[in-house]
Coordinates of C-alpha atoms in Angstrom, one line a residue:
Chain A
X1 CA 31.6 12.3 16.5
X2 CA 30.3 8.9 15.8
X3 CA 30.1 8.1 19.5
X4 CA 28.3 11.3 20.2
X5 CA 25.7 10.6 17.5
X6 CA 25.3 7.1 18.8
X7 CA 24.7 8.3 22.4
X8 CA 22.3 11.0 21.1
X9 CA 20.4 8.3 19.2
X10 CA 20.4 6.0 22.2
X11 CA 19.0 8.8 24.4
X12 CA 16.2 9.7 22.0
X13 CA 15.3 6.1 21.4
X14 CA 15.1 5.5 25.2
X15 CA 13.2 8.7 25.7
X16 CA 10.6 7.8 23.1
X17 CA 9.9 4.6 24.9
X18 CA 9.9 6.1 28.4
X19 CA 7.6 9.1 27.7
X20 CA 4.0 8.1 27.1
X21 CA 2.7 9.5 23.8
X22 CA -1.0 10.2 23.8
X23 CA -1.3 12.0 20.5
X24 CA -1.6 10.1 17.3
X25 CA -0.5 11.0 13.8
X26 CA -3.7 11.7 11.9
X27 CA -4.6 12.8 8.5
X28 CA -8.0 14.0 7.3
X29 CA -9.2 13.6 3.7
X30 CA -12.8 14.3 2.8
X31 CA -15.5 15.6 5.1
X32 CA -18.7 13.5 5.3
X33 CA -20.5 16.1 3.1
X34 CA -17.7 15.9 0.4
X35 CA -17.8 12.1 0.5
X36 CA -21.6 12.2 0.0
X37 CA -21.1 14.4 -3.1
X38 CA -18.5 12.0 -4.5
X39 CA -20.3 8.7 -3.8
X40 CA -23.9 10.0 -4.5
X41 CA -23.4 13.1 -6.6
X42 CA -26.5 15.4 -6.8
X43 CA -28.7 12.9 -4.9
X44 CA -30.5 13.8 -1.7
X45 CA -29.6 11.7 1.2
X46 CA -31.9 11.5 4.2
X47 CA -30.6 10.8 7.7
X48 CA -31.4 7.1 8.5
X49 CA -29.2 6.1 11.5
X50 CA -29.7 2.5 12.5
X51 CA -29.3 0.6 15.7
X52 CA -28.7 -3.1 15.4
X53 CA -30.2 -5.5 17.8
X54 CA -27.8 -7.9 19.6
X55 CA -29.1 -10.8 17.5
X56 CA -28.5 -8.9 14.3
X57 CA -25.0 -8.0 15.3
X58 CA -24.3 -11.6 16.3
X59 CA -25.6 -12.8 12.9
X60 CA -23.4 -10.3 11.0
X61 CA -20.4 -11.3 13.1
X62 CA -21.0 -15.0 12.2
X63 CA -21.5 -14.4 8.5
X64 CA -18.6 -12.0 8.0
X65 CA -16.3 -13.4 10.7
X66 CA -15.6 -9.8 11.7
X67 CA -16.4 -8.3 15.1
X68 CA -19.2 -5.7 15.2
X69 CA -17.9 -3.1 17.6
X70 CA -20.8 -0.6 17.4
X71 CA -24.5 -1.3 17.4
X72 CA -25.3 2.1 16.0
X73 CA -24.6 2.8 12.3
X74 CA -24.3 6.3 11.0
X75 CA -26.3 5.9 7.8
X76 CA -28.1 8.0 5.2
X77 CA -30.5 6.8 2.5
X78 CA -31.4 7.8 -1.1
X79 CA -35.0 7.8 -2.3
X80 CA -34.0 4.8 -4.4
X81 CA -32.9 2.7 -1.4
X82 CA -29.3 3.3 -1.8
X83 CA -27.2 3.8 1.3
X84 CA -24.3 6.0 2.5
X85 CA -22.6 4.7 5.6
X86 CA -19.9 6.2 7.8
X87 CA -18.0 3.5 9.6
X88 CA -14.9 3.0 11.7
X89 CA -12.3 0.3 10.9
X90 CA -9.7 -0.7 13.5
X91 CA -6.6 -2.5 12.6
X92 CA -3.3 -3.3 14.4
X93 CA -1.7 -0.1 13.4
X94 CA -4.5 2.1 12.2
X95 CA -7.9 3.5 13.2
X96 CA -9.8 4.7 10.1
X97 CA -13.1 6.4 9.4
X98 CA -14.5 5.3 6.0
X99 CA -17.5 6.3 4.0
X100 CA -19.2 3.6 1.9
X101 CA -21.9 3.7 -0.7
X102 CA -24.1 0.6 -1.3
X103 CA -26.8 0.6 -4.0
X104 CA -30.2 -1.0 -3.9
X105 CA -28.8 -4.3 -5.3
X106 CA -26.2 -4.5 -2.4
X107 CA -23.3 -3.5 -4.6
X108 CA -20.6 -1.3 -3.1
X109 CA -20.5 1.9 -5.3
X110 CA -17.7 3.8 -3.6
X111 CA -15.4 3.7 -0.6
X112 CA -13.5 6.7 0.7
X113 CA -11.1 7.0 3.6
X114 CA -12.2 10.0 5.6
X115 CA -9.7 10.1 8.4
X116 CA -6.6 8.0 9.0
X117 CA -5.0 7.7 12.4
X118 CA -1.9 5.8 12.9
X119 CA -1.4 3.9 16.1
X120 CA 1.3 1.6 17.5
X121 CA 1.7 -1.0 20.2
X122 CA -1.4 -2.0 22.0
X123 CA -2.7 1.6 22.3
X124 CA -5.6 0.9 20.1
X125 CA -6.9 -1.9 22.3
X126 CA -7.7 0.6 25.1
X127 CA -11.2 1.9 25.1
X128 CA -10.1 5.2 26.6
X129 CA -7.6 5.8 23.8
X130 CA -10.3 5.1 21.2
X131 CA -12.8 7.2 22.9
X132 CA -10.7 10.3 22.4
X133 CA -11.6 10.3 18.7
X134 CA -15.4 10.1 19.0
X135 CA -17.0 13.3 17.7
X136 CA -13.7 15.0 17.3
X137 CA -12.1 16.6 14.3
X138 CA -8.7 15.2 13.4
X139 CA -7.2 18.6 13.4
X140 CA -7.2 18.2 17.2
X141 CA -4.5 15.5 16.8
X142 CA -0.8 15.8 16.4
X143 CA 0.1 16.8 12.9
X144 CA 3.4 16.9 11.1
X145 CA 5.0 20.1 10.0
X146 CA 2.7 21.7 7.4
X147 CA 5.4 21.3 4.8
X148 CA 5.7 17.6 5.3
X149 CA 2.7 16.4 3.4
X150 CA 3.7 12.8 3.2
X151 CA 5.4 9.9 4.8
X152 CA 7.2 7.2 2.9
X153 CA 7.6 4.0 4.9
X154 CA 6.7 0.3 5.0
X155 CA 3.6 -0.6 3.1
X156 CA 0.7 -0.9 5.5
X157 CA -1.9 -3.6 4.6
X158 CA -5.5 -2.4 4.0
X159 CA -6.9 -5.8 4.9
X160 CA -9.0 -4.3 7.8
X161 CA -10.8 -2.0 5.4
X162 CA -11.6 -5.0 3.2
X163 CA -12.9 -6.8 6.3
X164 CA -14.9 -3.7 7.3
X165 CA -16.5 -3.6 3.8
X166 CA -17.3 -7.3 4.1
X167 CA -19.0 -6.7 7.4
X168 CA -21.1 -3.8 5.9
X169 CA -22.2 -5.8 2.9
X170 CA -23.5 -8.5 5.3
X171 CA -25.2 -5.7 7.3
X172 CA -26.9 -4.6 4.1
X173 CA -28.1 -8.2 3.3
X174 CA -29.3 -8.9 6.9
X175 CA -30.7 -5.5 7.9
X176 CA -30.6 -2.6 5.5
X177 CA -32.1 -4.3 2.5
X178 CA -35.1 -5.1 4.6
X179 CA -35.8 -1.6 5.7
Chain B
X1 CA -7.5 30.7 -7.5
X2 CA -5.6 27.7 -6.1
X3 CA -7.9 24.8 -5.1
X4 CA -7.0 21.4 -3.8
X5 CA -8.4 18.0 -3.0
X6 CA -6.9 15.1 -0.9
X7 CA -8.4 11.7 -1.1
X8 CA -7.4 8.2 0.1
X9 CA -8.6 4.8 -1.0
X10 CA -7.8 1.2 -0.2
X11 CA -6.1 0.0 -3.4
X12 CA -3.1 -2.2 -4.3
X13 CA -3.4 -3.9 -1.0
X14 CA -2.6 -0.7 0.9
X15 CA -3.7 2.9 1.2
X16 CA -3.4 5.2 -1.8
X17 CA -3.3 8.9 -1.0
X18 CA -3.9 11.3 -3.8
X19 CA -3.4 15.1 -3.4
X20 CA -4.1 17.4 -6.3
X21 CA -4.0 21.2 -6.5
X22 CA -4.5 23.8 -9.2
X23 CA -6.5 26.7 -10.5
X24 CA -9.6 24.5 -11.3
X25 CA -13.0 23.9 -9.8
X26 CA -13.9 21.3 -7.2
X27 CA -15.7 19.3 -9.9
X28 CA -12.6 19.1 -12.1
X29 CA -10.5 18.1 -9.1
X30 CA -12.9 15.3 -8.3
X31 CA -12.9 14.1 -11.9
X32 CA -9.1 14.2 -12.1
X33 CA -8.7 12.3 -8.8
X34 CA -11.3 9.8 -10.1
X35 CA -9.1 9.3 -13.2
X36 CA -6.1 8.7 -11.0
X37 CA -7.8 6.1 -8.9
X38 CA -9.3 4.4 -12.0
X39 CA -5.9 4.1 -13.5
X40 CA -4.4 2.6 -10.3
X41 CA -7.4 0.2 -10.2
X42 CA -6.7 -0.8 -13.8
X43 CA -3.1 -1.7 -13.0
X44 CA -4.2 -3.5 -9.9
X45 CA -6.6 -5.7 -12.0
X46 CA -3.8 -6.5 -14.4
X47 CA -1.0 -7.2 -11.9
X48 CA -2.6 -8.6 -8.7
X49 CA -1.2 -11.9 -7.5
X50 CA -4.2 -12.3 -5.2
X51 CA -6.8 -11.9 -7.9
X52 CA -7.2 -15.2 -9.8
X53 CA -8.6 -13.4 -12.9
X54 CA -5.8 -10.8 -13.2
X55 CA -3.6 -10.9 -16.3
X56 CA -0.6 -11.8 -14.0
X57 CA -2.5 -14.8 -12.4
X58 CA -3.5 -16.0 -15.9
X59 CA 0.1 -15.8 -17.0
X60 CA 1.3 -17.5 -13.8
X61 CA -1.1 -20.4 -14.3
X62 CA 0.2 -21.0 -17.8
X63 CA 3.9 -20.7 -16.9
X64 CA 3.5 -23.1 -14.0
X65 CA 2.0 -25.8 -16.0
X66 CA 3.5 -25.3 -19.5
X67 CA 7.1 -24.7 -20.5
X68 CA 8.7 -23.6 -23.7
X69 CA 5.6 -21.8 -24.9
X70 CA 5.3 -18.2 -26.0
X71 CA 2.8 -16.3 -23.8
X72 CA 1.5 -12.9 -25.1
X73 CA 1.4 -10.2 -22.5
X74 CA 0.0 -6.6 -22.5
X75 CA 2.2 -3.6 -22.9
X76 CA 1.8 -2.7 -19.2
X77 CA 2.8 -6.1 -18.0
X78 CA 5.7 -6.1 -20.5
X79 CA 7.0 -2.8 -19.1
X80 CA 7.2 -4.2 -15.6
X81 CA 8.6 -7.6 -16.6
X82 CA 11.3 -6.0 -18.8
X83 CA 12.6 -3.9 -15.8
X84 CA 12.3 -6.9 -13.5
X85 CA 14.4 -9.1 -15.8
X86 CA 17.0 -6.3 -16.3
X87 CA 17.3 -5.9 -12.5
X88 CA 17.7 -9.7 -12.1
X89 CA 20.7 -9.6 -14.5
X90 CA 22.2 -6.4 -13.0
X91 CA 21.8 -7.6 -9.4
X92 CA 23.2 -11.1 -10.2
X93 CA 20.0 -12.7 -9.1
X94 CA 19.4 -10.8 -5.9
X95 CA 16.2 -9.2 -7.4
X96 CA 14.0 -12.0 -8.6
X97 CA 10.2 -11.8 -9.1
X98 CA 10.0 -15.6 -9.2
X99 CA 10.3 -15.7 -5.4
X100 CA 6.5 -15.9 -5.7
X101 CA 6.7 -19.7 -5.3
X102 CA 8.5 -19.3 -2.0
X103 CA 6.1 -16.7 -0.8
X104 CA 3.2 -19.0 -1.5
X105 CA 4.8 -21.9 0.3
X106 CA 5.5 -19.6 3.2
X107 CA 1.8 -18.6 3.3
X108 CA 2.6 -14.9 2.5
X109 CA 0.6 -15.3 -0.8
X110 CA -2.5 -17.3 -1.6
X111 CA -2.2 -20.7 -3.2
X112 CA -4.9 -20.4 -5.8
X113 CA -2.4 -21.7 -8.5
X114 CA -1.8 -24.9 -6.4
X115 CA 2.0 -24.2 -6.2
X116 CA 2.3 -26.5 -3.1
X117 CA 0.9 -29.4 -5.0
X118 CA 3.2 -28.7 -8.0
X119 CA 6.3 -28.3 -5.9
X120 CA 5.8 -31.8 -4.5
X121 CA 5.6 -33.3 -8.1
X122 CA 8.2 -31.1 -9.8
X123 CA 11.9 -31.8 -9.3
X124 CA 12.7 -28.2 -9.7
X125 CA 10.9 -24.9 -10.2
X126 CA 12.7 -22.3 -12.2
X127 CA 13.7 -18.7 -11.5
X128 CA 14.2 -15.6 -13.7
X129 CA 17.2 -17.3 -15.4
X130 CA 14.6 -19.6 -17.1
X131 CA 12.5 -16.7 -18.4
X132 CA 13.0 -14.9 -21.7
X133 CA 11.3 -11.8 -23.0
X134 CA 10.9 -11.6 -26.8
X135 CA 8.8 -8.7 -28.2
X136 CA 5.5 -9.0 -26.4
X137 CA 6.0 -12.6 -25.5
X138 CA 7.3 -14.4 -22.4
X139 CA 8.9 -17.8 -22.7
X140 CA 9.9 -20.0 -19.7
X141 CA 12.1 -23.1 -19.8
X142 CA 11.0 -24.3 -16.4
X143 CA 7.8 -23.8 -14.3
X144 CA 7.8 -20.4 -12.7
X145 CA 5.4 -17.8 -11.4
X146 CA 5.9 -14.1 -10.7
X147 CA 5.0 -11.8 -7.8
X148 CA 5.1 -8.1 -8.7
X149 CA 4.4 -7.0 -5.1
X150 CA 7.8 -5.2 -5.1
X151 CA 7.5 -3.3 -8.3
X152 CA 3.8 -3.0 -9.6
X153 CA 2.8 -0.4 -6.9
X154 CA 5.4 1.9 -8.3
X155 CA 4.3 1.3 -11.8
X156 CA 0.7 2.0 -10.9
X157 CA 1.8 5.4 -9.5
X158 CA 3.8 6.1 -12.7
X159 CA 0.7 5.3 -14.9
X160 CA -1.6 7.4 -12.7
X161 CA 0.5 10.6 -12.9
X162 CA 0.3 10.4 -16.7
X163 CA -3.5 11.1 -16.3
X164 CA -2.8 14.4 -14.5
X165 CA -2.5 17.6 -16.7
X166 CA 0.7 19.7 -16.5
X167 CA -1.0 22.6 -14.7
X168 CA -2.1 20.4 -11.8
X169 CA 0.3 19.8 -8.9
X170 CA 0.2 16.4 -7.3
X171 CA 1.5 14.0 -4.6
X172 CA 0.6 10.4 -5.0
X173 CA 1.6 8.0 -2.2
X174 CA 0.8 4.3 -2.6
X175 CA 1.8 2.7 0.7
X176 CA 5.2 4.6 0.7
X177 CA 5.8 4.5 -3.0
X178 CA 5.4 8.2 -3.9
X179 CA 5.6 10.6 -6.8
X180 CA 5.4 14.4 -6.6
X181 CA 5.4 17.2 -9.0
X182 CA 7.9 20.1 -8.6
X183 CA 9.9 17.7 -6.4
X184 CA 12.7 20.2 -5.7
X185 CA 10.2 22.1 -3.4
X186 CA 9.2 19.1 -1.4
X187 CA 10.3 17.3 1.7
X188 CA 9.4 13.8 2.8
X189 CA 9.4 12.1 6.1
X190 CA 11.0 8.6 6.0
X191 CA 9.5 6.3 8.6
X192 CA 12.1 3.9 10.0
X193 CA 10.2 2.3 12.9
X194 CA 6.8 1.6 14.3
X195 CA 7.1 4.4 16.9
X196 CA 5.3 7.5 15.7
X197 CA 8.5 9.6 16.2
X198 CA 10.6 7.3 14.1
X199 CA 10.7 9.8 11.2
X200 CA 13.6 11.3 9.4
X201 CA 12.6 14.4 7.4
X202 CA 14.7 14.9 4.2
X203 CA 14.3 16.9 1.0
X204 CA 13.2 15.0 -2.0
X205 CA 16.2 13.9 -4.1
X206 CA 14.2 13.0 -7.2
X207 CA 10.6 13.0 -8.4
X208 CA 9.9 9.6 -6.9
X209 CA 10.7 7.8 -3.7
X210 CA 9.9 4.3 -2.4
X211 CA 10.6 2.7 1.0
X212 CA 10.8 -0.8 2.3
X213 CA 10.8 -1.8 5.9
X214 CA 9.7 -4.7 8.1
X215 CA 8.3 -3.0 11.2
X216 CA 4.6 -3.8 10.3
X217 CA 5.5 -7.5 10.0
X218 CA 6.6 -8.0 13.6
X219 CA 9.6 -10.4 13.7
X220 CA 8.8 -11.8 10.3
X221 CA 10.5 -10.5 7.1
X222 CA 8.6 -10.3 3.9
X223 CA 11.8 -9.8 1.8
X224 CA 13.1 -13.1 0.4
X225 CA 16.7 -13.5 -0.6
X226 CA 16.4 -15.5 -3.8
X227 CA 20.0 -16.7 -3.7
X228 CA 19.4 -18.5 -0.4
X229 CA 16.4 -20.6 -1.4
X230 CA 17.3 -24.2 -0.7
X231 CA 15.3 -27.3 -1.6
X232 CA 13.5 -27.3 1.7
X233 CA 12.6 -23.6 1.2
X234 CA 13.8 -22.9 4.7
X235 CA 15.5 -19.9 6.2
X236 CA 15.5 -17.5 3.3
X237 CA 13.6 -14.5 4.7
X238 CA 16.0 -11.6 4.9
X239 CA 15.9 -10.0 8.3
X240 CA 16.6 -6.4 8.5
X241 CA 15.5 -3.5 10.8
X242 CA 15.1 0.2 10.1
X243 CA 14.2 1.2 6.5
X244 CA 15.5 1.6 3.0
X245 CA 14.3 4.4 0.8
X246 CA 15.3 4.9 -2.8
X247 CA 14.9 8.1 -4.8
X248 CA 14.6 7.7 -8.6
X249 CA 13.3 9.2 -11.8
X250 CA 10.2 7.0 -11.7
X251 CA 8.4 5.2 -9.0
X252 CA 8.6 1.6 -10.5
X253 CA 12.4 1.9 -10.4
X254 CA 12.5 3.3 -6.9
X255 CA 10.2 0.5 -5.7
X256 CA 12.3 -2.3 -7.2
X257 CA 15.6 -0.8 -6.2
X258 CA 14.7 -0.8 -2.5
X259 CA 14.9 -4.6 -2.6
X260 CA 18.3 -4.5 -4.2
X261 CA 19.6 -2.1 -1.5
X262 CA 18.2 -4.4 1.2
X263 CA 19.6 -7.6 -0.2
X264 CA 22.9 -6.6 -1.6
X265 CA 26.1 -5.3 0.1
X266 CA 26.3 -1.5 -0.3
X267 CA 29.4 -1.9 -2.4
X268 CA 27.5 -4.1 -4.8
X269 CA 24.3 -2.1 -4.8
X270 CA 26.0 1.3 -5.4
X271 CA 27.0 0.6 -9.1
X272 CA 23.3 -0.3 -9.8
X273 CA 22.1 2.9 -8.2
X274 CA 24.7 4.8 -10.2
X275 CA 23.5 3.1 -13.5
X276 CA 20.0 4.3 -12.9
X277 CA 21.0 7.6 -11.4
X278 CA 19.1 6.7 -8.2
X279 CA 20.0 7.5 -4.6
X280 CA 19.3 5.6 -1.4
X281 CA 19.0 6.4 2.2
X282 CA 19.3 3.5 4.7
X283 CA 18.1 4.3 8.2
X284 CA 18.8 1.8 11.0
X285 CA 16.4 1.3 13.9
X286 CA 18.2 3.9 16.0
X287 CA 17.7 6.5 13.4
X288 CA 21.2 6.7 12.0
X289 CA 21.2 7.2 8.3
X290 CA 23.6 6.1 5.6
X291 CA 23.5 7.6 2.1
X292 CA 24.2 5.6 -1.0
X293 CA 25.1 7.4 -4.3
X294 CA 23.9 10.8 -2.8

């Protein structure tokens, strides 16, 4: 019995390495509209998408010591010069969409994780793999059985989110505050 | 009508996932989830080792540079320290929050308390044996400092669920330390490897579960065996693969007991699990599971 279980385990372990897995475990939380209501409740937000120049991106990279992956920033603005930004944070094991509120003094007023996608190996380094998420709803990705709402496992560090916020506060200082 | 909300924030150094449902409005669910996150943030501000102004850092600073003094601590910190000291006794030193000094010297924790400098001057740094709890006071007979990384996340979850009214169902998951309402109806997927398919689905065996594993750390282990710390502070990281999950009546207990199950032989860990009426599932890297006290 033990031997059979061992062989079964061995087979599935080998199979999991041999068969390429393209789907990623993903979990959606708030939509952009819901996050707007939580971070800036009852405040009108006007579309204010930004495109950074190469120089600006370089300066932000130097100041924050974090790579700027996209020159375009999905942003909305309040009448009081507050900002609502939707950004993507890429870590070693995760690819996360976050929404961030920044007030007119440059203070972060709220951070919400919108979508969490778990990755493994060097999958995340491939532009093709990352591209599959652009403009897609996470419901298109592999999900666990509906009854299994949660995973208990090793604690994953949120350092990349902290780094992403740091990059965005420098983006505010260098660019958004001057608009 | 049943309504629900699911939010996630970066707190406690990890991702905290809060799911609430009940016969209430969207506005009420947002307010309730805000209360939950605020409570978790409050505990983070008290017990963060990384934050120099946290109550824990202030206590650590005093304990490293003054001995035989009485240091007053908050009720929250006291709750956590009392359990940590009890587990130190029961595990015969395998569970020890004073491994903080070793973690700092290893570069796993920041050295804002100048532990490295102190370790060069001091002949010996203490451990939990040199710590005494009396009422709301902590007394140490040798320089020590605490890291609550293996217990405070669970405590934060326990505090947060006290903010949720009885008619609301919840799942709170702080980086694998999880509490659920109506736990008998729930299942949980235990992740035992970095591969996305390395999941074992089991039914909840208690209202809280916590897991510890090394797969996000590469070849390094973040679990220190306090009984193997030598003077050169070498070779004490405890290597293990797969994962350990503990089910218990509260999340702080589940969180702390995972380290005991990792570090102690099953025969030695089992009586401790029995004492707390906790259950453990150990899964090796091939997915074979072993139950302790189930």
